[in-house]
Amino acid sequence: MLGTYFYHQNIRKTIIAFGNLFNNITIKHQDGDNNDYSEIRVPLAYGPTQKFLARLEQQADLNKPVAITLPRMSFEMNSLKYDSSRKTTATQSFKAVTNDSKIKKVYMPVPYNIGFELNIMTKLNDDVLQIIEQILPFFQPAFTITVDMVDTIGEKKDIPIVLDDISFRDDYEGDFSTRRILLYTLQFTAKTYLFGPISDSTDSLIRKVQVDMYSSTDVQTARREMRYTVTPDPIDAEANDDFGFNENWEFFGDAKVYSPVQKTDI
Amino acid sequence: MALNPFFLQGSKSEQFLIQDLINEQIKIFGVEVGYLPQKFVRKETILREVSASKFSDNFYLEAYVSNYDGYTGSGDILSKFGMNLKDELTLIISKERFESFIAPFLAAMDPDEIIVSTRPREGDLIYFPLGNRLFEIKFVEHEQPFYQLGKTYVYELKCELFEYSDNIGGWDNVNTTVDQIDKSLEKQGYITTLKMFSSGSLPGFTTSLVSGYVRKIDLINDGYNYLSPPTIEISPPPSGGVTAQAVATISCIGNFCSLKEILLTNPGSGYIEPPNVNIISLTGIGATAKAIIETTYNGIGVVTVSAAGSGYVTPPTLAFSSPTVGSAITAKARVTLNSTGGINNVLIIDAGVGYESIPEIIVNQPPLTLGIGTFIFNEVVTGESSGTKTRVKSWDNQEKILKVGTLNGSFTPGEILVGSISSARYCLKNYQISDLYDKYEQNDEIQIESNSILDFSEKNLFGNY
């Protein structure tokens, strides 16, 4: 029943857009004289991956001399839930024009909340404080980004990214058999949309608008006396073209009336 | 209750004997490891952590590997943060050997950098040669075995594979002068790749004089929606003349683009009245321009690049000698660069007025005419104009690619980088910041994907993109 193939990459785009918020965060370190000696962009990656790929890419040298390089950030999608508070009428649709000027019928997208988790791991408390201070002020509690959800029709949606929760772990207590772990976890909700299949519209482009004007409001007896017609210039312009308009005014004294069925004055 | 006076409970000579036997056993069955003391460079006062440190000394000492059948710990695991190696190692070293060999050196160091010198310290590094790996001492056990004959003879060092961070990988990083150790860290941590020019050479230009030429093209209206440079068509002169040719450039603020300027590639000749300038674009609307011609005096014709030169990072300035007659307007032109830092072509801004002979064309020297020397591992490299410093990870003399650790600022493309020890000098072409060697980070990958789906018409508050 459902089997119409479509894939707009809505979820993937939301993941990319979320990651983009945090891909240019830097931290600095100072030496004993308070001079900056290093400025690094904190590495960020999408957490889930194939195990063999991680091993081949990140541990090409089996005898890697160090355990891990810190600081690091990772993010991942961890929930997907329908958002009934943003529900629109299921049958509501709109027309859109594709890049190649074809008219498409698009049903209103379905609101879904995608949960994200941003994890930050550092060796130093000072590092993680530098990182989160560069993130938190922008979420009050949401930060909105605009994403082109369906590129074929250029449908851009504003997606608020809401900061839901912050938790952190600093295992500094205990015996010396375990190392101190500094790990901050920020929970977010992206209020995104999922688009259904986009079908060809049976409707054509409106290429002519005609308005008849009457001297009386009695539509039974009154006859049209003036006609205003607008057509695109050029007449074969497509929806994405840059076109102008031709306007035409006509005056009648022939007591005829326009029949939309027969498409002529009778 | 006093102890039995007829037993010694461990005499000095007995203790020495046991110590000697232990030392000998460790020397026979042990492994020679490198001991790298951590020197504090900066300590955070409130948060109580060492935020910058260096490992600039090493001492080779024999150690018995307690976990002789392999590393302990969790092994190699895949975490949220990529591969994390949890190998652990337990080493036993002689107390006497440490106190007589290493402790005196530690005691002689800066007490602000070495706050404990009498014993092995947690946080120091062990270079384990079987596998070329660096372990951090997590805990020093000093009472196992427990006071045999009234004394302890060994330290047990419980170690875990080192967590690398730029608080040691940057300005004052691991620099032990032992090739094995230094090389093991050459490809670790944050690596900035610098592409350098080895040499530069001056370009050459030729031109001619023309009459009845288009002197310049003035933009009257810059229009809008010029997403790519439009084609410029200039109407031809009367028969026998040469049609002028020009190219346009655009400028954008966000997604709003308009025409920036129209520059001549050929001023043409034989014009007796200003030609029409047609601006042809698939998207742009509204731009108009007019051609200014000179019919009385001569100006410069096409400027041909006879030798492209090399070593330029930013387009050099061209200067033409002054004309002598008429309104005597000096010609102006700019150049574009090719991928090797040579001159691609010359675009004429103004063909000038009043030249009686072909003008001399003077061009700036490239930043560095000859790169010299070989950068050496871990030396400090300084940008001459920016003052930015970093340390060398590796130098590819063939490809002229310099890999360095983290920077303390930004280099400026075109500046000369000088090695502090090698005195090597090369000109910086461009650079890519902070690549993690282990291919974990996706920062750039995410940005490239985002560029096509995110609407950046409003500034991204999170960075410079």
Short mmCIF file of C-alpha atoms in Angstrom, two decimals, chain B residues 151-393:
data_model
loop_
_atom_site.label_atom_id
_atom_site.label_comp_id
_atom_site.label_asym_id
_atom_site.label_seq_id
_atom_site.Cartn_x
_atom_site.Cartn_y
_atom_site.Cartn_z
CA LYS B 151 62.81 -2.26 53.63
CA THR B 152 61.09 -1.94 50.25
CA TYR B 153 63.22 -2.46 47.16
CA VAL B 154 61.07 -1.80 44.11
CA TYR B 155 58.46 0.55 42.71
CA GLU B 156 55.56 -0.97 40.85
CA LEU B 157 54.38 1.41 38.12
CA LYS B 158 50.79 0.92 37.01
CA CYS B 159 50.54 2.50 33.59
CA GLU B 160 47.87 3.15 30.98
CA LEU B 161 48.32 4.12 27.35
CA PHE B 162 48.80 7.87 27.15
CA GLU B 163 45.90 10.17 26.30
CA TYR B 164 47.38 12.72 23.93
CA SER B 165 46.17 16.29 24.14
CA ASP B 166 47.42 19.52 22.71
CA ASN B 167 48.37 20.73 26.17
CA ILE B 168 51.54 18.78 25.50
CA GLY B 169 51.33 18.55 21.72
CA GLY B 170 51.77 22.20 20.96
CA TRP B 171 54.28 24.77 21.87
CA ASP B 172 56.33 22.86 24.44
CA ASN B 173 55.63 19.33 23.41
CA VAL B 174 57.29 15.98 23.66
CA ASN B 175 60.88 16.59 22.66
CA THR B 176 63.09 13.93 24.04
CA THR B 177 65.85 14.07 21.42
CA VAL B 178 65.48 10.30 21.19
CA ASP B 179 64.46 9.58 17.63
CA GLN B 180 62.42 6.52 18.51
CA ILE B 181 60.24 8.43 20.94
CA ASP B 182 59.94 11.58 18.90
CA LYS B 183 59.09 9.69 15.72
CA SER B 184 56.40 7.70 17.48
CA LEU B 185 54.58 10.99 18.11
CA GLU B 186 55.28 12.52 14.74
CA LYS B 187 51.92 11.46 13.38
CA GLN B 188 49.89 11.92 16.56
CA GLY B 189 47.66 14.73 17.68
CA TYR B 190 46.79 17.84 15.76
CA ILE B 191 48.64 18.32 12.54
CA THR B 192 48.56 21.43 10.40
CA THR B 193 49.64 20.92 6.81
CA LEU B 194 51.52 23.80 5.24
CA LYS B 195 52.17 23.95 1.52
CA MET B 196 55.33 25.87 0.79
CA PHE B 197 56.95 27.43 -2.25
CA SER B 198 60.51 26.35 -2.83
CA SER B 199 61.35 29.11 -5.24
CA GLY B 200 59.90 32.04 -7.05
CA SER B 201 60.76 33.77 -10.30
CA LEU B 202 59.80 37.00 -11.96
CA PRO B 203 57.23 36.88 -14.75
CA GLY B 204 57.70 38.55 -18.13
CA PHE B 205 55.26 40.66 -20.15
CA THR B 206 55.10 42.10 -23.63
CA THR B 207 52.71 44.67 -25.03
CA SER B 208 52.27 46.97 -27.97
CA LEU B 209 50.82 50.39 -28.75
CA VAL B 210 47.41 50.82 -30.31
CA SER B 211 45.35 53.75 -31.52
CA GLY B 212 41.61 54.22 -31.68
CA TYR B 213 41.20 51.87 -28.77
CA VAL B 214 38.86 51.29 -25.87
CA ARG B 215 40.65 52.92 -22.94
CA LYS B 216 38.42 51.52 -20.22
CA ILE B 217 34.88 50.41 -19.50
CA ASP B 218 32.92 52.26 -16.86
CA LEU B 219 30.13 50.49 -15.00
CA ILE B 220 26.97 52.59 -14.97
CA ASN B 221 24.69 50.13 -13.17
CA ASP B 222 25.93 47.00 -11.40
CA GLY B 223 22.58 45.21 -11.76
CA TYR B 224 21.56 42.28 -9.60
CA ASN B 225 21.38 38.49 -9.51
CA TYR B 226 24.68 38.00 -11.36
CA LEU B 227 25.45 34.61 -9.87
CA SER B 228 28.36 34.04 -12.26
CA PRO B 229 30.44 36.46 -14.33
CA PRO B 230 28.51 37.44 -17.46
CA THR B 231 29.91 37.40 -20.96
CA ILE B 232 30.92 40.80 -22.30
CA GLU B 233 30.47 41.57 -25.97
CA ILE B 234 31.84 44.80 -27.38
CA SER B 235 30.64 45.94 -30.79
CA PRO B 236 33.34 45.93 -33.49
CA PRO B 237 35.10 48.98 -34.94
CA PRO B 238 34.83 49.95 -38.60
CA SER B 239 36.42 47.63 -41.09
CA GLY B 240 40.14 47.14 -40.56
CA GLY B 241 40.01 47.61 -36.80
CA VAL B 242 40.33 45.04 -34.05
CA THR B 243 37.36 44.31 -31.79
CA ALA B 244 37.99 45.00 -28.13
CA GLN B 245 37.48 42.15 -25.65
CA ALA B 246 36.70 42.26 -21.96
CA VAL B 247 35.75 40.12 -19.00
CA ALA B 248 33.58 40.89 -16.01
CA THR B 249 33.92 40.07 -12.34
CA ILE B 250 31.15 39.88 -9.77
CA SER B 251 30.91 40.54 -6.05
CA CYS B 252 28.43 39.04 -3.61
CA ILE B 253 27.09 39.82 -0.17
CA GLY B 254 25.41 36.65 1.01
CA ASN B 255 23.35 35.44 -1.93
CA PHE B 256 23.09 38.89 -3.50
CA CYS B 257 25.50 39.28 -6.37
CA SER B 258 26.12 42.13 -8.73
CA LEU B 259 28.69 43.14 -11.32
CA LYS B 260 31.90 44.43 -9.81
CA GLU B 261 33.91 45.61 -12.80
CA ILE B 262 34.62 45.06 -16.45
CA LEU B 263 38.27 44.75 -17.45
CA LEU B 264 39.80 44.69 -20.90
CA THR B 265 41.78 41.74 -22.19
CA ASN B 266 42.22 43.47 -25.53
CA PRO B 267 41.61 47.22 -25.97
CA GLY B 268 41.09 46.72 -29.71
CA SER B 269 41.92 49.36 -32.30
CA GLY B 270 40.39 51.42 -35.07
CA TYR B 271 37.40 52.72 -33.11
CA ILE B 272 36.17 56.15 -34.08
CA GLU B 273 33.19 56.21 -31.75
CA PRO B 274 32.43 54.42 -28.45
CA PRO B 275 31.20 50.87 -29.08
CA ASN B 276 28.23 49.27 -27.33
CA VAL B 277 28.96 47.04 -24.37
CA ASN B 278 26.56 44.09 -24.11
CA ILE B 279 26.41 42.23 -20.82
CA ILE B 280 25.07 38.74 -21.37
CA SER B 281 23.99 36.68 -18.38
CA LEU B 282 21.57 33.80 -17.78
CA THR B 283 20.55 35.14 -14.39
CA GLY B 284 21.71 38.72 -14.00
CA ILE B 285 19.54 41.70 -14.75
CA GLY B 286 20.03 45.40 -15.15
CA ALA B 287 23.79 45.94 -15.43
CA THR B 288 24.91 48.54 -17.94
CA ALA B 289 28.32 49.87 -18.89
CA LYS B 290 29.86 52.28 -21.34
CA ALA B 291 33.14 52.14 -23.20
CA ILE B 292 35.55 55.11 -23.09
CA ILE B 293 37.65 55.33 -26.22
CA GLU B 294 40.75 57.28 -27.17
CA THR B 295 41.11 58.31 -30.81
CA THR B 296 43.97 60.84 -30.77
CA TYR B 297 46.83 59.33 -28.78
CA ASN B 298 48.19 55.83 -28.28
CA GLY B 299 47.61 53.45 -25.40
CA ILE B 300 48.73 49.94 -24.57
CA GLY B 301 47.40 46.97 -26.50
CA VAL B 302 47.08 43.38 -25.36
CA VAL B 303 49.53 42.55 -22.54
CA THR B 304 50.90 39.07 -23.18
CA VAL B 305 52.48 36.93 -20.47
CA SER B 306 55.80 35.84 -21.96
CA ALA B 307 56.95 34.11 -18.76
CA ALA B 308 54.47 33.12 -16.05
CA GLY B 309 56.99 33.31 -13.20
CA SER B 310 56.21 31.53 -9.93
CA GLY B 311 56.06 31.88 -6.18
CA TYR B 312 53.29 34.44 -5.88
CA VAL B 313 50.61 33.90 -3.27
CA THR B 314 48.69 37.08 -3.95
CA PRO B 315 48.60 38.75 -7.37
CA PRO B 316 51.54 41.17 -7.68
CA THR B 317 51.05 44.79 -8.68
CA LEU B 318 51.88 45.80 -12.23
CA ALA B 319 53.28 49.26 -12.85
CA PHE B 320 53.59 50.87 -16.30
CA SER B 321 56.01 53.66 -17.09
CA SER B 322 54.38 57.05 -17.61
CA PRO B 323 53.25 58.34 -21.01
CA THR B 324 54.50 61.64 -22.32
CA VAL B 325 51.95 63.30 -24.57
CA GLY B 326 48.32 64.35 -24.48
CA SER B 327 46.56 63.94 -21.17
CA ALA B 328 49.32 61.44 -20.27
CA ILE B 329 47.23 58.92 -18.34
CA THR B 330 49.31 55.99 -17.10
CA ALA B 331 48.02 52.55 -17.97
CA LYS B 332 46.77 50.32 -15.16
CA ALA B 333 46.31 46.57 -15.11
CA ARG B 334 46.03 43.68 -12.72
CA VAL B 335 46.99 40.05 -13.01
CA THR B 336 45.42 36.75 -12.06
CA LEU B 337 47.40 33.80 -10.73
CA ASN B 338 47.52 30.20 -11.85
CA SER B 339 47.68 27.22 -9.50
CA THR B 340 51.48 27.28 -9.30
CA GLY B 341 51.65 30.88 -8.22
CA GLY B 342 52.57 32.16 -11.67
CA ILE B 343 50.78 34.78 -13.75
CA ASN B 344 47.75 33.53 -15.61
CA ASN B 345 46.72 36.61 -17.55
CA VAL B 346 46.68 40.40 -17.48
CA LEU B 347 43.46 42.38 -17.25
CA ILE B 348 43.63 46.00 -18.27
CA ILE B 349 41.86 48.48 -16.03
CA ASP B 350 42.88 51.49 -18.09
CA ALA B 351 44.87 51.29 -21.33
CA GLY B 352 46.31 54.77 -20.67
CA VAL B 353 46.69 57.76 -22.99
CA GLY B 354 49.70 59.38 -24.60
CA TYR B 355 52.33 56.67 -25.09
CA GLU B 356 54.86 57.34 -27.80
CA SER B 357 56.82 54.18 -27.16
CA ILE B 358 55.99 50.81 -25.61
CA PRO B 359 55.99 51.32 -21.84
CA GLU B 360 58.15 49.40 -19.42
CA ILE B 361 56.20 46.98 -17.20
CA ILE B 362 57.47 46.59 -13.66
CA VAL B 363 56.23 43.84 -11.36
CA ASN B 364 56.82 43.10 -7.66
CA GLN B 365 59.23 40.32 -6.76
CA PRO B 366 57.70 37.09 -5.46
CA PRO B 367 57.96 36.84 -1.64
CA LEU B 368 60.88 34.44 -1.74
CA THR B 369 63.08 33.84 -4.74
CA LEU B 370 64.78 30.77 -3.31
CA GLY B 371 63.71 28.48 -0.46
CA ILE B 372 66.60 26.89 1.36
CA GLY B 373 67.29 24.34 4.05
CA THR B 374 65.60 21.35 5.60
CA PHE B 375 63.25 21.74 8.53
CA ILE B 376 64.04 19.33 11.34
CA PHE B 377 61.70 17.51 13.68
CA ASN B 378 60.35 19.50 16.59
CA GLU B 379 62.18 22.74 15.88
CA VAL B 380 60.19 25.93 16.29
CA VAL B 381 59.05 27.51 13.04
CA THR B 382 58.12 31.19 13.05
CA GLY B 383 56.18 33.18 10.49
CA GLU B 384 58.26 36.30 9.75
CA SER B 385 55.35 38.70 9.38
CA SER B 386 52.67 37.13 11.60
CA GLY B 387 55.02 36.05 14.41
CA THR B 388 53.01 32.84 14.70
CA LYS B 389 54.97 29.89 16.03
CA THR B 390 54.61 26.16 15.81
CA ARG B 391 56.75 23.02 15.92
CA VAL B 392 57.75 20.79 13.05
CA LYS B 393 56.25 17.32 12.78
#
